[in-house]
Coordinates of C-alpha atoms in Angstrom, one line a residue:
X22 CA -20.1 -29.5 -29.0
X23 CA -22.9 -27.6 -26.9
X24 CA -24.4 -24.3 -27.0
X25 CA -22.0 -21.7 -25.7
X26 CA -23.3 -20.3 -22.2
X27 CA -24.8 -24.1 -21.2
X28 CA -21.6 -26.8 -20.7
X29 CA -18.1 -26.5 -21.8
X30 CA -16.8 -30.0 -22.9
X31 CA -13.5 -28.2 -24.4
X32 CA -12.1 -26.6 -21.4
X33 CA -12.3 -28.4 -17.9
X34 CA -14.0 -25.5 -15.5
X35 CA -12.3 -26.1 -12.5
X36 CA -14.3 -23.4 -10.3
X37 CA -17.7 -24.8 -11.0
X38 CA -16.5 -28.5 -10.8
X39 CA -14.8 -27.8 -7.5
X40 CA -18.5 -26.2 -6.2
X41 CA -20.5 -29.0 -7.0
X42 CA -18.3 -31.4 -5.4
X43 CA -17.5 -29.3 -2.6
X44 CA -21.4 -29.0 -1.6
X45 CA -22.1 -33.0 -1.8
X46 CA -18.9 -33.8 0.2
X47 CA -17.5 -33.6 3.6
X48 CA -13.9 -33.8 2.5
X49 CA -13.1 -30.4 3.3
X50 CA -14.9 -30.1 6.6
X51 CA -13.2 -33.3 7.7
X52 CA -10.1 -32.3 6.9
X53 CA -10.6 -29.0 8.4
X54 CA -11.9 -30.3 11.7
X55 CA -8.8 -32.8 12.3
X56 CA -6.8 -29.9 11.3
X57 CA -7.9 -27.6 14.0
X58 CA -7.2 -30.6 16.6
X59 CA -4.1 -30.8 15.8
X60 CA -2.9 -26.8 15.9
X61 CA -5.3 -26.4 19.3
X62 CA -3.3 -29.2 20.9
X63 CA -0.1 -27.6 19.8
X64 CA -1.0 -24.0 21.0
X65 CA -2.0 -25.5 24.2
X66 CA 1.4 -27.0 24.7
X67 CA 2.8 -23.4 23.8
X68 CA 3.7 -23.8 20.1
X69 CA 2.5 -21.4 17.6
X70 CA 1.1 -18.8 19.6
X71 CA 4.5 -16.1 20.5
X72 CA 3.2 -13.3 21.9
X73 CA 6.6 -11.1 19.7
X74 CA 6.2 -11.6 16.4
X75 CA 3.9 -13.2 14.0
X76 CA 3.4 -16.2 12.7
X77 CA 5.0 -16.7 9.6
X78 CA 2.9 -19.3 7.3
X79 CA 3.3 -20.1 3.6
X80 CA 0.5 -21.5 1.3
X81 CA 1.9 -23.5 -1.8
X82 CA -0.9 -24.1 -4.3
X83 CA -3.4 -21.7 -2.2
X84 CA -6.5 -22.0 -4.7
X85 CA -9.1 -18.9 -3.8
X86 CA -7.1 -18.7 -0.2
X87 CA -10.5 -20.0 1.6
X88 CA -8.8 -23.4 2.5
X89 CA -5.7 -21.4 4.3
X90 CA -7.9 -19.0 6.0
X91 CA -10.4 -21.9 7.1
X92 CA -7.5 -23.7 8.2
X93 CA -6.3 -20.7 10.7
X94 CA -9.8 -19.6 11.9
X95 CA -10.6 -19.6 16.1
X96 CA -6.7 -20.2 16.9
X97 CA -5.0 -18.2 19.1
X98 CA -1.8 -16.7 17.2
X99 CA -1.1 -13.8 19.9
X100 CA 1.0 -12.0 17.7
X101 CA -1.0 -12.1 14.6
X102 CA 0.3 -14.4 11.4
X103 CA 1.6 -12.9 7.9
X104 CA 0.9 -15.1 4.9
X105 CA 2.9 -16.1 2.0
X106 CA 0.6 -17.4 -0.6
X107 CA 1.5 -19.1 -4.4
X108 CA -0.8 -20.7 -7.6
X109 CA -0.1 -21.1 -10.8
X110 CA -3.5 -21.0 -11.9
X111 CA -4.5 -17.4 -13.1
X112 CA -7.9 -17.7 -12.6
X113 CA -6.7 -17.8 -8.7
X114 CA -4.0 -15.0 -8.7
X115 CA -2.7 -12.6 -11.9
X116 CA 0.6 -11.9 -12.6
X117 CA 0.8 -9.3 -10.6
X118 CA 2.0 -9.7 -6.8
X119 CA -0.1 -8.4 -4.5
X120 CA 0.7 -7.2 -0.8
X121 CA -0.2 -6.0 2.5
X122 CA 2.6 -4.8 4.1
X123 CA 3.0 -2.3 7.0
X124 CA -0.5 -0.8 5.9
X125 CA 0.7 -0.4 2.3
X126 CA -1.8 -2.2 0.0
X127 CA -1.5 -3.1 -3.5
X128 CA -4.5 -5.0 -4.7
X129 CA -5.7 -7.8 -7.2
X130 CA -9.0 -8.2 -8.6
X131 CA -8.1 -12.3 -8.4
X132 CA -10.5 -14.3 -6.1
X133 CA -7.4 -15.0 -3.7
X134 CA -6.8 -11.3 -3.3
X135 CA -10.8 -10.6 -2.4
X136 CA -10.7 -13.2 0.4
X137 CA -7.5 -12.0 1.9
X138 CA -8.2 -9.0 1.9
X139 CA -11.9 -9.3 3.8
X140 CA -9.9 -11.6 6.2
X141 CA -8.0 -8.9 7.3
X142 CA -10.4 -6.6 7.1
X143 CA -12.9 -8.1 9.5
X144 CA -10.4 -10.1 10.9
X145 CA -11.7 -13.8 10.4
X146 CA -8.5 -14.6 10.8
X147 CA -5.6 -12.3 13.1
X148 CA -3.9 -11.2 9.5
X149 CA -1.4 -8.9 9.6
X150 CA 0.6 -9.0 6.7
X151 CA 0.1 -11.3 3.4
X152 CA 2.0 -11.5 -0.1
X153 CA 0.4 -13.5 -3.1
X154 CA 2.6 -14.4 -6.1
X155 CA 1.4 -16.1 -9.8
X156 CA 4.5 -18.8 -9.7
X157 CA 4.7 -22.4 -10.5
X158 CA 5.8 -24.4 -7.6
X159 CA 7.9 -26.6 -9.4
X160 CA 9.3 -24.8 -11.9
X161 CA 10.4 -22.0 -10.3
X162 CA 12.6 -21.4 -6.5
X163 CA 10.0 -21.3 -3.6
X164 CA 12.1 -19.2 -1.7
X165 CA 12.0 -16.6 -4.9
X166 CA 8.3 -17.0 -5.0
X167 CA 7.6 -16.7 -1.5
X168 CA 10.2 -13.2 -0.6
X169 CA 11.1 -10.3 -2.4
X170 CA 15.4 -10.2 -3.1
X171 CA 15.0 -7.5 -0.3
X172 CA 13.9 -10.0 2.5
X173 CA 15.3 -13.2 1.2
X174 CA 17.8 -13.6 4.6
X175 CA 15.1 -11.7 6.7
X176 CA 12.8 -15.0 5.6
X177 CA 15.0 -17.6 5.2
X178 CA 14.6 -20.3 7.9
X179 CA 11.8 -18.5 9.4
X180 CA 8.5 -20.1 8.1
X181 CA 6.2 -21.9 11.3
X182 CA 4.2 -23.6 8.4
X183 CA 4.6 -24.5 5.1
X184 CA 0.9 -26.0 3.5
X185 CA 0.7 -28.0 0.4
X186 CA -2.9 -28.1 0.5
X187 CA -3.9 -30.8 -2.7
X188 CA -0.9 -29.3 -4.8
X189 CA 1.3 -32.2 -4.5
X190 CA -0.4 -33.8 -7.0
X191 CA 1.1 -31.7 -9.4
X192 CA 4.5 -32.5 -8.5
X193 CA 3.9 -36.3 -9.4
X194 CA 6.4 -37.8 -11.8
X195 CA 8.1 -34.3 -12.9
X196 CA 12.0 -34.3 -12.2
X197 CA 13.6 -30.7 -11.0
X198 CA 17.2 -30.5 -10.1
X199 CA 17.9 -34.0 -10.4
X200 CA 15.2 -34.8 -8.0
X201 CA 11.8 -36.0 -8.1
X202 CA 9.4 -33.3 -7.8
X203 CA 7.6 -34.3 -4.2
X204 CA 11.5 -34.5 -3.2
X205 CA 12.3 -31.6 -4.6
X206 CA 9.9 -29.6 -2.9
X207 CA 10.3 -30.7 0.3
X208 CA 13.8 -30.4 -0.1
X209 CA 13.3 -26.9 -0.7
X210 CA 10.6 -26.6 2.3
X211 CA 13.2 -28.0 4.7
X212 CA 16.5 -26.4 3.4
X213 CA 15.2 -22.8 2.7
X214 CA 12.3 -21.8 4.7
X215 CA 11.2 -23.3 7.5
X216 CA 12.4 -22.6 11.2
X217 CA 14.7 -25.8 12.9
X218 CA 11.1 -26.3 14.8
X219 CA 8.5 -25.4 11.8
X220 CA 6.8 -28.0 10.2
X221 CA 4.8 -28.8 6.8
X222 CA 1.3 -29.8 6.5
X223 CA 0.1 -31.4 3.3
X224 CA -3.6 -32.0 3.2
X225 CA -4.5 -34.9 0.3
X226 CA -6.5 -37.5 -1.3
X227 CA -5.1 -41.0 -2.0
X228 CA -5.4 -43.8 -4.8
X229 CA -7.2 -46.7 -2.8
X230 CA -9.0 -48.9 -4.3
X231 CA -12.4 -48.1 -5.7
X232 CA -12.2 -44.5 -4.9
X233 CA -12.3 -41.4 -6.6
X234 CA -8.3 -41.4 -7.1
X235 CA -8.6 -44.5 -8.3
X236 CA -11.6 -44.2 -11.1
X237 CA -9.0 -40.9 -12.2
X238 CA -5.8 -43.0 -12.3
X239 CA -7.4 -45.7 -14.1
X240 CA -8.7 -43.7 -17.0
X241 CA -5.1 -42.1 -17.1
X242 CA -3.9 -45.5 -17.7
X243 CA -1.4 -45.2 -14.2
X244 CA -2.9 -48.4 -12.8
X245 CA -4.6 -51.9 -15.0
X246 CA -7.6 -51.6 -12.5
X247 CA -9.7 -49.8 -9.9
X248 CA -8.1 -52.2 -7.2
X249 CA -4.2 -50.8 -7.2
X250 CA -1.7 -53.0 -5.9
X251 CA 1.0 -52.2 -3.0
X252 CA 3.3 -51.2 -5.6
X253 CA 1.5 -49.5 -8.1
X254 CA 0.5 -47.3 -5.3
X255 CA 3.8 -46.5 -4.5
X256 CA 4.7 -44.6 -7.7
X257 CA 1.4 -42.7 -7.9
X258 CA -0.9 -42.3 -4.8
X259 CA 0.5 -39.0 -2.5
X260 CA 0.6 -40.5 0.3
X261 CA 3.4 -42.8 -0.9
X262 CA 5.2 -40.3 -3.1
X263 CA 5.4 -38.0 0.4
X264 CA 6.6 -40.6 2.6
X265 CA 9.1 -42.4 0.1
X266 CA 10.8 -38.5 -0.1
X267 CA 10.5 -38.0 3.6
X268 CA 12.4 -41.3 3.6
X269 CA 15.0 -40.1 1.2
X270 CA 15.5 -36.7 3.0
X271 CA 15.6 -38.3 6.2
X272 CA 12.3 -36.3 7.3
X273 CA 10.1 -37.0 10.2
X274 CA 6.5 -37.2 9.2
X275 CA 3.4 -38.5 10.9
X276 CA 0.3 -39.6 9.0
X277 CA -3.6 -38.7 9.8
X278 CA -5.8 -40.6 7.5
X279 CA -9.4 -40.2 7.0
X280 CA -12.4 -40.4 4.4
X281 CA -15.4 -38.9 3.3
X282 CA -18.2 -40.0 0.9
X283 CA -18.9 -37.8 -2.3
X284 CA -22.7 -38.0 -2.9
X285 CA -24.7 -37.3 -5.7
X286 CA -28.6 -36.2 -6.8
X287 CA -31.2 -38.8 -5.6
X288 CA -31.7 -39.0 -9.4
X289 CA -28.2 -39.3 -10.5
X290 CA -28.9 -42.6 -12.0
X291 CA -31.6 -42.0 -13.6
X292 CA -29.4 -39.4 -15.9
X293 CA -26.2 -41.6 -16.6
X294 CA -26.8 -42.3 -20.3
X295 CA -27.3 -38.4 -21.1
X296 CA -24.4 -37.8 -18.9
X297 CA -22.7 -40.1 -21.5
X298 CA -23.4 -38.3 -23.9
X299 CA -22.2 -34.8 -24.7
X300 CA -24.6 -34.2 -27.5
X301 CA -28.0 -34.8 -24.8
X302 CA -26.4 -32.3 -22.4
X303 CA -29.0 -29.9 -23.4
X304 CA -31.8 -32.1 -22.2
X305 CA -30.5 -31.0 -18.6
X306 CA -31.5 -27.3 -19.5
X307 CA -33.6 -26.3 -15.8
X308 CA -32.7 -29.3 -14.1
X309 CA -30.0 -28.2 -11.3
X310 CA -29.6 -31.7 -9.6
X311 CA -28.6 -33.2 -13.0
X312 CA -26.1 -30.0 -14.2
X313 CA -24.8 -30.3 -10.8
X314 CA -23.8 -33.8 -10.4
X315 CA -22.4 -33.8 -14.0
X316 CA -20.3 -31.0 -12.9
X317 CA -19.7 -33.3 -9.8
X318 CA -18.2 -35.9 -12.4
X319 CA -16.0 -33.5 -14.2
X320 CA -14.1 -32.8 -11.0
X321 CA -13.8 -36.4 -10.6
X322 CA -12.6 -36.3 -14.8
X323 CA -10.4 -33.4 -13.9
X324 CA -10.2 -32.8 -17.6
X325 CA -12.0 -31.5 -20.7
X326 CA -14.1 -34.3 -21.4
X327 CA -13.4 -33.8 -25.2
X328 CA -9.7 -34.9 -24.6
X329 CA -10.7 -38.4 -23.9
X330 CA -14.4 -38.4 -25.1
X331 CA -14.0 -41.7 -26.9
X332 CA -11.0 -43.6 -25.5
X333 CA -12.0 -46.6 -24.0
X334 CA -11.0 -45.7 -20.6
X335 CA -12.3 -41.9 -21.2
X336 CA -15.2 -40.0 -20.0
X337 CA -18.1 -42.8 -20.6
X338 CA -16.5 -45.4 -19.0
X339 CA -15.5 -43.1 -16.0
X340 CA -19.2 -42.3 -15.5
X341 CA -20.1 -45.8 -16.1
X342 CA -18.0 -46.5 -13.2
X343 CA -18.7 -43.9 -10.8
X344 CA -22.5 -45.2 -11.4
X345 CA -21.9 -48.6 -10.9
X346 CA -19.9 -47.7 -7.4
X347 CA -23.0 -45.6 -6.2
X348 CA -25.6 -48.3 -7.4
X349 CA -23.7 -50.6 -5.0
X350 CA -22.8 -47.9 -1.8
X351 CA -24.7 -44.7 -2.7
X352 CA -21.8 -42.8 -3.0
X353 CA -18.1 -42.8 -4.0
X354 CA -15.5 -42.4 -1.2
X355 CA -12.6 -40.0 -1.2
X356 CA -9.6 -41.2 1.1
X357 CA -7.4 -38.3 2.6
X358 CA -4.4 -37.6 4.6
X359 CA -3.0 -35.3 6.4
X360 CA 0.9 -35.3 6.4
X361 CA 2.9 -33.5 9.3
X362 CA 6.8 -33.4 8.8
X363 CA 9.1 -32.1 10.2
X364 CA 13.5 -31.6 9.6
X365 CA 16.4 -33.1 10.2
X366 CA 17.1 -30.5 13.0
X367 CA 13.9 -30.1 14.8
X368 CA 14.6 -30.1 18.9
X369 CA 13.4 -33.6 20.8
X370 CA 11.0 -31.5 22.9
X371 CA 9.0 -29.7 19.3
X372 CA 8.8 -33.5 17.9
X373 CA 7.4 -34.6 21.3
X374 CA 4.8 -32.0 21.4
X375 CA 3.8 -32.4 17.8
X376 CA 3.6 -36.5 18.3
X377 CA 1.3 -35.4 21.3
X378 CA -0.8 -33.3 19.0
X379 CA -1.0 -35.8 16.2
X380 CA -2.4 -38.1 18.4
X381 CA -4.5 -36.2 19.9
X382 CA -6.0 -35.2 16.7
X383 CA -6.0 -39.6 15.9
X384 CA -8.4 -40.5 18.3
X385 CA -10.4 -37.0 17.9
X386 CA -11.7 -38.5 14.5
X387 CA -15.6 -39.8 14.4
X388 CA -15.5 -43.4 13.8
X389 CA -17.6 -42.7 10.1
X390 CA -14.0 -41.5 8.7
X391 CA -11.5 -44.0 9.9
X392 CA -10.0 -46.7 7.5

């Protein structure tokens, strides 16, 4: 609809979507920080930290592999830690695997494969070993994804971690085995590769009311309003969907919840009717604020905006809502959780030490990101 070069409308760019609302938000570094809490507390109780082999740690839905290596920076894994990493998305990883194994290197020109491989290299991060795979997570084994046929016993039942880290969202509503996805997956987490006392972390944002999940579910038509009831929640918000299958599994999980605003430009308002309109996107042309808080809204869209350009619950009426929230607060407000679970055959004493940690990281949280 635009001039080529300027403002896709036809494709949804993730990676410059996912900039622009990663540099007006503290969702990540939120998460991150109540994150470290909670594996510091564990290593100081002993856990995670063997001095004889490395820490073995799977990434399902790893993105550019900055969140995983964020996630593990200024720990103390003694032994080092080898990665197993996954996407789906090609712009992330190629379909070709790539490895460091033993010293033997084969590499990727994929984003994912640059920042493991300056990880190890100036060791931001104690990396010894890492495998990434092109796979979808749901429609394929993780197992097979995660291990070559070679090492499949080596690796099964060996994981520390498993991370679904804003992945489960893809698993929403699609049916694998019988099983709901969510169940599916953490079926497969619990049954194939992770240690009696390993555990999963899933790091994600929720559907509460008048919140960015809630702006996106509404204009998918999953829920009437932006104020979701108790039980409409339950069949879409990840929160829910990962404690309903926990449930079902007879899984133990604990729950860390926090939030984080999403700003925009101080004159984001002032823009709102060209946002609107895809055919004045070229009036932005020099003004970074503006291009950056519309990319800011098509991460909230998550979509081309020509799929939904004129459906009544489509692009305008997204960005009519997201500027009436931020007339009334001056921001939108993202609500996150992080989920720790753990099997059916974890030892009393791992589950006490991780309920020790969980809490620990509980009260750690600033007061600006309870709800």
């Amino acid at each position: 609809m635009i001039e080529e070069n300027v403002i896709r409308t036809d494709i949804f760019d993730y990676a410059k979507a996912f900039r622009a609302y990663r540099d007006k938000t503290e969702d990540e570094k939120n998460g991150l920080a109540i994150h470290h809490h909670l594996l510091k507390s564990l290593q100081d109780q002993g856990l995670l930290c063997a001095d004889d082999r490395p820490a073995l740690v799977a990434d399902i839905g790893c993105g550019e592999g900055d969140t995983i290596i964020n996630c593990l920076k200024n720990l103390n894994f003694k032994a080092g830690i080898d990665i197993r990493a996954i996407d789906s998305n090609p712009r992330f990883i190629d379909d070709q695997t790539c490895w460091h194994d033993n010293g033997v290197v084969t590499h990727q020109t994929s984003p994912v494969a640059r920042n493991f491989s300056k990880a190890k290299e100036l060791q931001i991060i104690p990396l010894r070993n890492y495998r990434l795979k092109h796979g979808d997570m749901v429609q394929s084994n993780l197992a097979s994804l995660l291990c070559t046929k070679e090492e499949m016993q080596q690796c099964r039942n060996r994981f520390d971690i498993v991370y679904f880290s804003h992945s489960m969202y893809y698993a929403n509503q699609m049916i694998k085995n019988g099983q709901f996805g969510v169940t599916s997956l953490l079926d497969q987490v619990f049954n194939d590769l992770l240690s009696d006392n390993g555990m999963a972390i899933l790091i994600h944002n929720n559907v509460i009311s008048n919140s960015g999940m809630s702006i996106y579910a509404y204009s998918k038509y999953l829920i009437p309003n932006l104020n979701p009831s108790t039980e409409e929640r339950q069949g879409i918000s990840v929160d829910c969907l990962i404690q309903n299958s926990c449930r079902e599994l007879g899984l133990t999980y604990f729950e860390i919840p926090f939030k984080s605003a999403v700003y925009y430009s101080q004159q984001f308002l002032k823009y709102v009717d060209i946002f609107k309109d895809v055919n004045r996107f070229r009036e932005l042309k020099d003004n970074e604020d503006a291009i950056q808080d519309l990319y800011r809204l098509m991460f909230s869209h998550h979509r081309p905006i020509d799929e939904d350009y004129d459906d009544p619950r489509g692009w305008k009426t997204e960005v009519d809502l997201i500027a009436d929230i931020v007339k009334k607060q001056g921001c939108t407000n993202m609500y996150s959780s992080i989920h720790v679970v753990l099997g059916r055959n974890t030892s009393p004493e791992f589950k006490r030490k991780v309920e020790t940690a969980v809490k620990y990281a509980l009260d750690k949280r600033p007061p600006s990101i309870l709800y």
